[in-house]
Amino acid sequence: MKKLVIIPTYNERENISKMISKVMSLPGAFDLLVVDDGSPDATAAIVRSRREELPERLFLIERSGKLGLGTAYLAGFRWALERGYDAVFEMDCDFSHDPDDLLRLAAELEGGADVAVGSRYSKGVTVVNWPMSRLLLSYCASRYVKIVTGMPVCDATAGFVGYTRRVLETMALNEVRMVGYGFQIEMKYTAWKLGFRIAEVPIIFTDRVEGTSKMSGGIFGEAFFGVLALPFRSIARRG
């Protein structure tokens, strides 16, 4: 199975080199694609420097300005499909997602799942160092999605996810509308409605130690209202 990890970045100079080293050290040969949205802190320059030692496994897409998390992943998905990857993984750069858990997500895909979700809420609540207000907001958001859509996923807002090539080839990626926090919900919902099997893998999520969060009220607002519309949308397959 040819595997690619996609990491969107914006001002992640404190974390990016350490993350590259960690992903490259994992057994199972995960390649890494960084999609950088014009970070003014020179995150992309660090990636370019590391590419000199890892030209066949580390890749970079540079974009001008902050274009949204969802569009970064969509650009990465298309890049991966063009280059023949069998499994594609999303994760954050700040180590809130443990890179070692990529092995567990990959094992779920190899075992027959179509989508593997690194879940904070499938076995109770496994979140470390979040303030209670943010934890409640995230947990309630996933409960809200489950109630509104009927999707049997405990952590619909999770950003640590693996997709098989078949899922991404089947989805009409150009029809994905949400670009912020709601993107993660829309991707899982679309996969579920297309009949793909979603497996949740319990993880421990630890809040970032270095760098700053990109979360905002507008991102949550898009997700809240976007979810209300999901059950009324027709889900298209890629033509």
mmCIF file of C-alpha atoms in Angstrom:
data_model
loop_
_atom_site.group_PDB
_atom_site.id
_atom_site.type_symbol
_atom_site.label_atom_id
_atom_site.label_comp_id
_atom_site.label_asym_id
_atom_site.label_seq_id
_atom_site.Cartn_x
_atom_site.Cartn_y
_atom_site.Cartn_z
ATOM 1 C CA MET A 1 0.000 0.000 0.000
ATOM 2 C CA LYS A 2 1.504 3.304 -1.125
ATOM 3 C CA LYS A 3 0.753 5.833 1.637
ATOM 4 C CA LEU A 4 0.781 9.625 1.787
ATOM 5 C CA VAL A 5 0.337 11.937 4.786
ATOM 6 C CA ILE A 6 -0.973 15.433 4.020
ATOM 7 C CA ILE A 7 -0.219 18.218 6.504
ATOM 8 C CA PRO A 8 -1.533 21.756 5.881
ATOM 9 C CA THR A 9 0.607 24.450 7.475
ATOM 10 C CA TYR A 10 0.426 28.109 8.366
ATOM 11 C CA ASN A 11 3.124 29.442 10.702
ATOM 12 C CA GLU A 12 4.364 26.080 11.965
ATOM 13 C CA ARG A 13 8.121 26.682 11.997
ATOM 14 C CA GLU A 14 8.345 25.410 15.594
ATOM 15 C CA ASN A 15 6.886 22.038 14.644
ATOM 16 C CA ILE A 16 7.432 21.266 10.971
ATOM 17 C CA SER A 17 10.994 19.920 11.002
ATOM 18 C CA LYS A 18 10.300 17.687 14.010
ATOM 19 C CA MET A 19 7.131 16.416 12.341
ATOM 20 C CA ILE A 20 8.979 15.626 9.117
ATOM 21 C CA SER A 21 11.611 13.660 11.018
ATOM 22 C CA LYS A 22 8.974 11.716 12.937
ATOM 23 C CA VAL A 23 6.844 10.771 9.933
ATOM 24 C CA MET A 24 9.932 9.778 7.945
ATOM 25 C CA SER A 25 11.049 7.498 10.796
ATOM 26 C CA LEU A 26 7.827 5.473 10.916
ATOM 27 C CA PRO A 27 7.865 1.902 9.629
ATOM 28 C CA GLY A 28 5.710 1.330 6.585
ATOM 29 C CA ALA A 29 7.148 4.120 4.413
ATOM 30 C CA PHE A 30 4.727 7.024 4.717
ATOM 31 C CA ASP A 31 5.456 9.803 2.236
ATOM 32 C CA LEU A 32 4.650 13.351 3.353
ATOM 33 C CA LEU A 33 3.090 16.265 1.471
ATOM 34 C CA VAL A 34 3.097 19.679 3.159
ATOM 35 C CA VAL A 35 0.579 22.202 1.831
ATOM 36 C CA ASP A 36 1.698 25.620 3.027
ATOM 37 C CA ASP A 37 -0.512 28.700 2.733
ATOM 38 C CA GLY A 38 2.154 31.367 2.417
ATOM 39 C CA SER A 39 3.387 31.181 6.019
ATOM 40 C CA PRO A 40 5.185 34.455 6.825
ATOM 41 C CA ASP A 41 7.344 32.609 9.381
ATOM 42 C CA ALA A 42 9.186 30.683 6.605
ATOM 43 C CA THR A 43 7.638 27.279 7.298
ATOM 44 C CA ALA A 44 7.905 26.486 3.578
ATOM 45 C CA ALA A 45 11.599 27.372 3.527
ATOM 46 C CA ILE A 46 12.234 24.776 6.215
ATOM 47 C CA VAL A 47 10.374 22.160 4.160
ATOM 48 C CA ARG A 48 12.370 23.063 1.044
ATOM 49 C CA SER A 49 15.587 22.639 3.012
ATOM 50 C CA ARG A 50 14.520 19.228 4.348
ATOM 51 C CA ARG A 51 13.529 18.144 0.829
ATOM 52 C CA GLU A 52 17.195 18.231 -0.145
ATOM 53 C CA GLU A 53 17.795 15.198 2.064
ATOM 54 C CA LEU A 54 14.428 13.514 1.345
ATOM 55 C CA PRO A 55 13.597 14.330 -2.295
ATOM 56 C CA GLU A 56 11.695 11.105 -2.995
ATOM 57 C CA ARG A 57 9.472 11.082 0.103
ATOM 58 C CA LEU A 58 8.905 14.702 1.152
ATOM 59 C CA PHE A 59 6.909 17.084 -1.051
ATOM 60 C CA LEU A 60 5.640 20.656 -0.860
ATOM 61 C CA ILE A 61 2.772 22.620 -2.358
ATOM 62 C CA GLU A 62 3.094 26.375 -1.763
ATOM 63 C CA ARG A 63 -0.007 28.546 -2.028
ATOM 64 C CA SER A 64 -0.482 32.290 -1.767
ATOM 65 C CA GLY A 65 -2.284 33.282 1.427
ATOM 66 C CA LYS A 66 -4.700 31.460 3.721
ATOM 67 C CA LEU A 67 -7.145 29.675 1.412
ATOM 68 C CA GLY A 68 -8.727 27.392 4.011
ATOM 69 C CA LEU A 69 -8.065 23.988 5.514
ATOM 70 C CA GLY A 70 -10.491 22.228 3.210
ATOM 71 C CA THR A 71 -8.985 23.577 0.005
ATOM 72 C CA ALA A 72 -5.521 22.569 1.239
ATOM 73 C CA TYR A 73 -6.640 18.987 1.742
ATOM 74 C CA LEU A 74 -8.501 18.914 -1.576
ATOM 75 C CA ALA A 75 -5.360 20.075 -3.354
ATOM 76 C CA GLY A 76 -3.466 17.324 -1.560
ATOM 77 C CA PHE A 77 -6.048 14.666 -2.441
ATOM 78 C CA ARG A 78 -5.866 15.528 -6.135
ATOM 79 C CA TRP A 79 -2.061 15.520 -5.978
ATOM 80 C CA ALA A 80 -2.123 12.076 -4.337
ATOM 81 C CA LEU A 81 -4.553 10.573 -6.842
ATOM 82 C CA GLU A 82 -2.453 11.803 -9.760
ATOM 83 C CA ARG A 83 0.584 10.037 -8.295
ATOM 84 C CA GLY A 84 -0.988 6.677 -7.553
ATOM 85 C CA TYR A 85 -1.236 6.635 -3.759
ATOM 86 C CA ASP A 86 -3.434 3.880 -2.292
ATOM 87 C CA ALA A 87 -4.092 5.521 1.086
ATOM 88 C CA VAL A 88 -4.099 9.192 2.051
ATOM 89 C CA PHE A 89 -3.995 10.526 5.619
ATOM 90 C CA GLU A 90 -4.819 13.949 7.087
ATOM 91 C CA MET A 91 -3.189 15.200 10.249
ATOM 92 C CA ASP A 92 -2.172 18.395 12.043
ATOM 93 C CA CYS A 93 1.402 19.645 12.267
ATOM 94 C CA ASP A 94 1.316 20.521 15.969
ATOM 95 C CA PHE A 95 1.639 16.968 17.412
ATOM 96 C CA SER A 96 -1.890 17.049 18.821
ATOM 97 C CA HIS A 97 -2.202 13.970 16.619
ATOM 98 C CA ASP A 98 0.430 11.391 17.561
ATOM 99 C CA PRO A 99 2.222 10.357 14.332
ATOM 100 C CA ASP A 100 2.654 6.841 15.742
ATOM 101 C CA ASP A 101 -1.122 6.440 15.411
ATOM 102 C CA LEU A 102 -0.742 6.605 11.635
ATOM 103 C CA LEU A 103 0.240 2.944 11.876
ATOM 104 C CA ARG A 104 -3.083 2.108 13.507
ATOM 105 C CA LEU A 105 -5.099 4.072 10.962
ATOM 106 C CA ALA A 106 -3.222 2.370 8.118
ATOM 107 C CA ALA A 107 -3.897 -1.034 9.679
ATOM 108 C CA GLU A 108 -7.646 -0.307 9.680
ATOM 109 C CA LEU A 109 -7.545 0.555 5.982
ATOM 110 C CA GLU A 110 -5.496 -2.523 5.198
ATOM 111 C CA GLY A 111 -8.024 -4.560 7.195
ATOM 112 C CA GLY A 112 -10.950 -3.476 5.045
ATOM 113 C CA ALA A 113 -12.145 -0.083 6.283
ATOM 114 C CA ASP A 114 -12.610 2.614 3.667
ATOM 115 C CA VAL A 115 -12.179 5.520 6.103
ATOM 116 C CA ALA A 116 -10.242 5.376 9.383
ATOM 117 C CA VAL A 117 -10.930 8.141 11.913
ATOM 118 C CA GLY A 118 -8.583 8.913 14.781
ATOM 119 C CA SER A 119 -11.350 9.394 17.334
ATOM 120 C CA ARG A 120 -11.325 11.404 20.558
ATOM 121 C CA TYR A 121 -14.801 10.297 21.610
ATOM 122 C CA SER A 122 -15.315 6.657 20.608
ATOM 123 C CA LYS A 123 -14.008 5.393 23.977
ATOM 124 C CA GLY A 124 -15.120 8.101 26.366
ATOM 125 C CA VAL A 125 -13.295 11.443 26.054
ATOM 126 C CA THR A 126 -9.543 11.190 25.386
ATOM 127 C CA VAL A 127 -8.418 14.812 25.132
ATOM 128 C CA VAL A 128 -5.498 16.263 27.113
ATOM 129 C CA ASN A 129 -4.862 19.927 28.005
ATOM 130 C CA TRP A 130 -7.879 21.505 26.353
ATOM 131 C CA PRO A 131 -9.816 24.114 28.346
ATOM 132 C CA MET A 132 -13.235 22.827 29.358
ATOM 133 C CA SER A 133 -15.006 25.372 27.124
ATOM 134 C CA ARG A 134 -13.293 24.112 23.988
ATOM 135 C CA LEU A 135 -13.713 20.470 24.944
ATOM 136 C CA LEU A 136 -17.443 20.927 25.481
ATOM 137 C CA LEU A 137 -17.769 22.789 22.195
ATOM 138 C CA SER A 138 -15.979 20.047 20.265
ATOM 139 C CA TYR A 139 -17.794 17.172 21.970
ATOM 140 C CA CYS A 140 -21.203 18.796 21.591
ATOM 141 C CA ALA A 141 -20.451 19.568 17.947
ATOM 142 C CA SER A 142 -19.899 15.885 17.232
ATOM 143 C CA ARG A 143 -23.093 14.971 19.100
ATOM 144 C CA TYR A 144 -24.949 17.637 17.129
ATOM 145 C CA VAL A 145 -23.692 16.199 13.827
ATOM 146 C CA LYS A 146 -24.759 12.709 14.839
ATOM 147 C CA ILE A 147 -28.272 13.897 15.734
ATOM 148 C CA VAL A 148 -28.784 16.062 12.638
ATOM 149 C CA THR A 149 -27.334 13.677 10.045
ATOM 150 C CA GLY A 150 -27.750 10.235 11.617
ATOM 151 C CA MET A 151 -24.142 9.438 10.727
ATOM 152 C CA PRO A 152 -22.845 6.735 13.128
ATOM 153 C CA VAL A 153 -19.530 8.462 13.906
ATOM 154 C CA CYS A 154 -18.637 9.599 17.426
ATOM 155 C CA ASP A 155 -15.999 12.140 16.366
ATOM 156 C CA ALA A 156 -17.351 13.714 13.179
ATOM 157 C CA THR A 157 -15.120 16.788 13.535
ATOM 158 C CA ALA A 158 -11.878 14.780 13.821
ATOM 159 C CA GLY A 159 -9.015 15.996 11.658
ATOM 160 C CA PHE A 160 -6.894 12.828 11.925
ATOM 161 C CA VAL A 161 -8.289 10.639 9.149
ATOM 162 C CA GLY A 162 -7.208 8.086 6.561
ATOM 163 C CA TYR A 163 -8.979 7.504 3.236
ATOM 164 C CA THR A 164 -8.491 4.747 0.699
ATOM 165 C CA ARG A 165 -7.917 5.734 -2.880
ATOM 166 C CA ARG A 166 -11.311 4.270 -3.791
ATOM 167 C CA VAL A 167 -13.114 6.747 -1.520
ATOM 168 C CA LEU A 168 -11.349 9.790 -2.955
ATOM 169 C CA GLU A 169 -11.799 8.566 -6.533
ATOM 170 C CA THR A 170 -15.523 8.029 -5.967
ATOM 171 C CA MET A 171 -16.243 11.378 -4.313
ATOM 172 C CA ALA A 172 -16.987 14.421 -6.438
ATOM 173 C CA LEU A 173 -14.300 16.443 -4.689
ATOM 174 C CA ASN A 174 -15.220 19.588 -6.591
ATOM 175 C CA GLU A 175 -18.650 19.433 -4.906
ATOM 176 C CA VAL A 176 -17.217 19.721 -1.368
ATOM 177 C CA ARG A 177 -18.426 23.111 -0.153
ATOM 178 C CA MET A 178 -17.140 23.675 3.380
ATOM 179 C CA VAL A 179 -13.557 24.864 3.718
ATOM 180 C CA GLY A 180 -13.040 25.273 7.482
ATOM 181 C CA TYR A 181 -14.012 23.127 10.468
ATOM 182 C CA GLY A 182 -17.033 21.808 8.563
ATOM 183 C CA PHE A 183 -14.834 20.254 5.875
ATOM 184 C CA GLN A 184 -14.028 17.306 8.127
ATOM 185 C CA ILE A 185 -17.716 16.694 8.768
ATOM 186 C CA GLU A 186 -18.666 16.967 5.107
ATOM 187 C CA MET A 187 -15.975 14.512 4.001
ATOM 188 C CA LYS A 188 -17.058 11.847 6.475
ATOM 189 C CA TYR A 189 -20.747 12.401 5.743
ATOM 190 C CA THR A 190 -20.172 12.114 1.992
ATOM 191 C CA ALA A 191 -18.176 8.897 2.389
ATOM 192 C CA TRP A 192 -20.894 7.429 4.617
ATOM 193 C CA LYS A 193 -23.705 8.361 2.223
ATOM 194 C CA LEU A 194 -21.767 6.784 -0.639
ATOM 195 C CA GLY A 195 -21.793 3.517 1.289
ATOM 196 C CA PHE A 196 -18.195 3.385 2.465
ATOM 197 C CA ARG A 197 -17.290 1.782 5.793
ATOM 198 C CA ILE A 198 -15.970 4.161 8.448
ATOM 199 C CA ALA A 199 -13.923 2.762 11.339
ATOM 200 C CA GLU A 200 -13.039 4.787 14.431
ATOM 201 C CA VAL A 201 -9.661 4.243 16.070
ATOM 202 C CA PRO A 202 -9.444 5.578 19.647
ATOM 203 C CA ILE A 203 -6.583 8.054 20.058
ATOM 204 C CA ILE A 204 -5.325 10.385 22.762
ATOM 205 C CA PHE A 205 -5.492 13.975 21.500
ATOM 206 C CA THR A 206 -3.066 16.394 23.166
ATOM 207 C CA ASP A 207 -3.347 20.151 22.679
ATOM 208 C CA ARG A 208 -0.434 21.811 20.910
ATOM 209 C CA VAL A 209 2.604 22.825 22.948
ATOM 210 C CA GLU A 210 4.237 25.112 20.365
ATOM 211 C CA GLY A 211 2.711 27.497 17.821
ATOM 212 C CA THR A 212 -0.775 29.001 17.918
ATOM 213 C CA SER A 213 -4.210 27.562 17.228
ATOM 214 C CA LYS A 214 -5.977 28.531 13.979
ATOM 215 C CA MET A 215 -9.491 27.985 15.408
ATOM 216 C CA SER A 216 -12.020 30.830 15.203
ATOM 217 C CA GLY A 217 -15.704 31.541 15.753
ATOM 218 C CA GLY A 218 -16.261 31.842 12.010
ATOM 219 C CA ILE A 219 -14.971 28.310 11.467
ATOM 220 C CA PHE A 220 -17.485 26.934 13.972
ATOM 221 C CA GLY A 221 -20.265 29.012 12.433
ATOM 222 C CA GLU A 222 -19.662 27.518 8.995
ATOM 223 C CA ALA A 223 -19.810 24.019 10.458
ATOM 224 C CA PHE A 224 -22.998 24.660 12.469
ATOM 225 C CA PHE A 225 -25.050 25.952 9.561
ATOM 226 C CA GLY A 226 -23.418 23.710 6.978
ATOM 227 C CA VAL A 227 -24.405 20.591 8.907
ATOM 228 C CA LEU A 228 -28.053 21.653 8.873
ATOM 229 C CA ALA A 229 -27.957 21.608 5.084
ATOM 230 C CA LEU A 230 -26.202 18.254 4.667
ATOM 231 C CA PRO A 231 -29.280 15.980 4.939
ATOM 232 C CA PHE A 232 -30.984 17.966 2.173
ATOM 233 C CA ARG A 233 -28.133 17.708 -0.314
ATOM 234 C CA SER A 234 -27.806 15.095 -3.038
ATOM 235 C CA ILE A 235 -24.494 13.286 -2.860
ATOM 236 C CA ALA A 236 -22.849 13.055 -6.253
ATOM 237 C CA ARG A 237 -20.316 10.518 -7.409
ATOM 238 C CA ARG A 238 -17.363 11.620 -9.457
ATOM 239 C CA GLY A 239 -18.309 11.651 -13.117
#
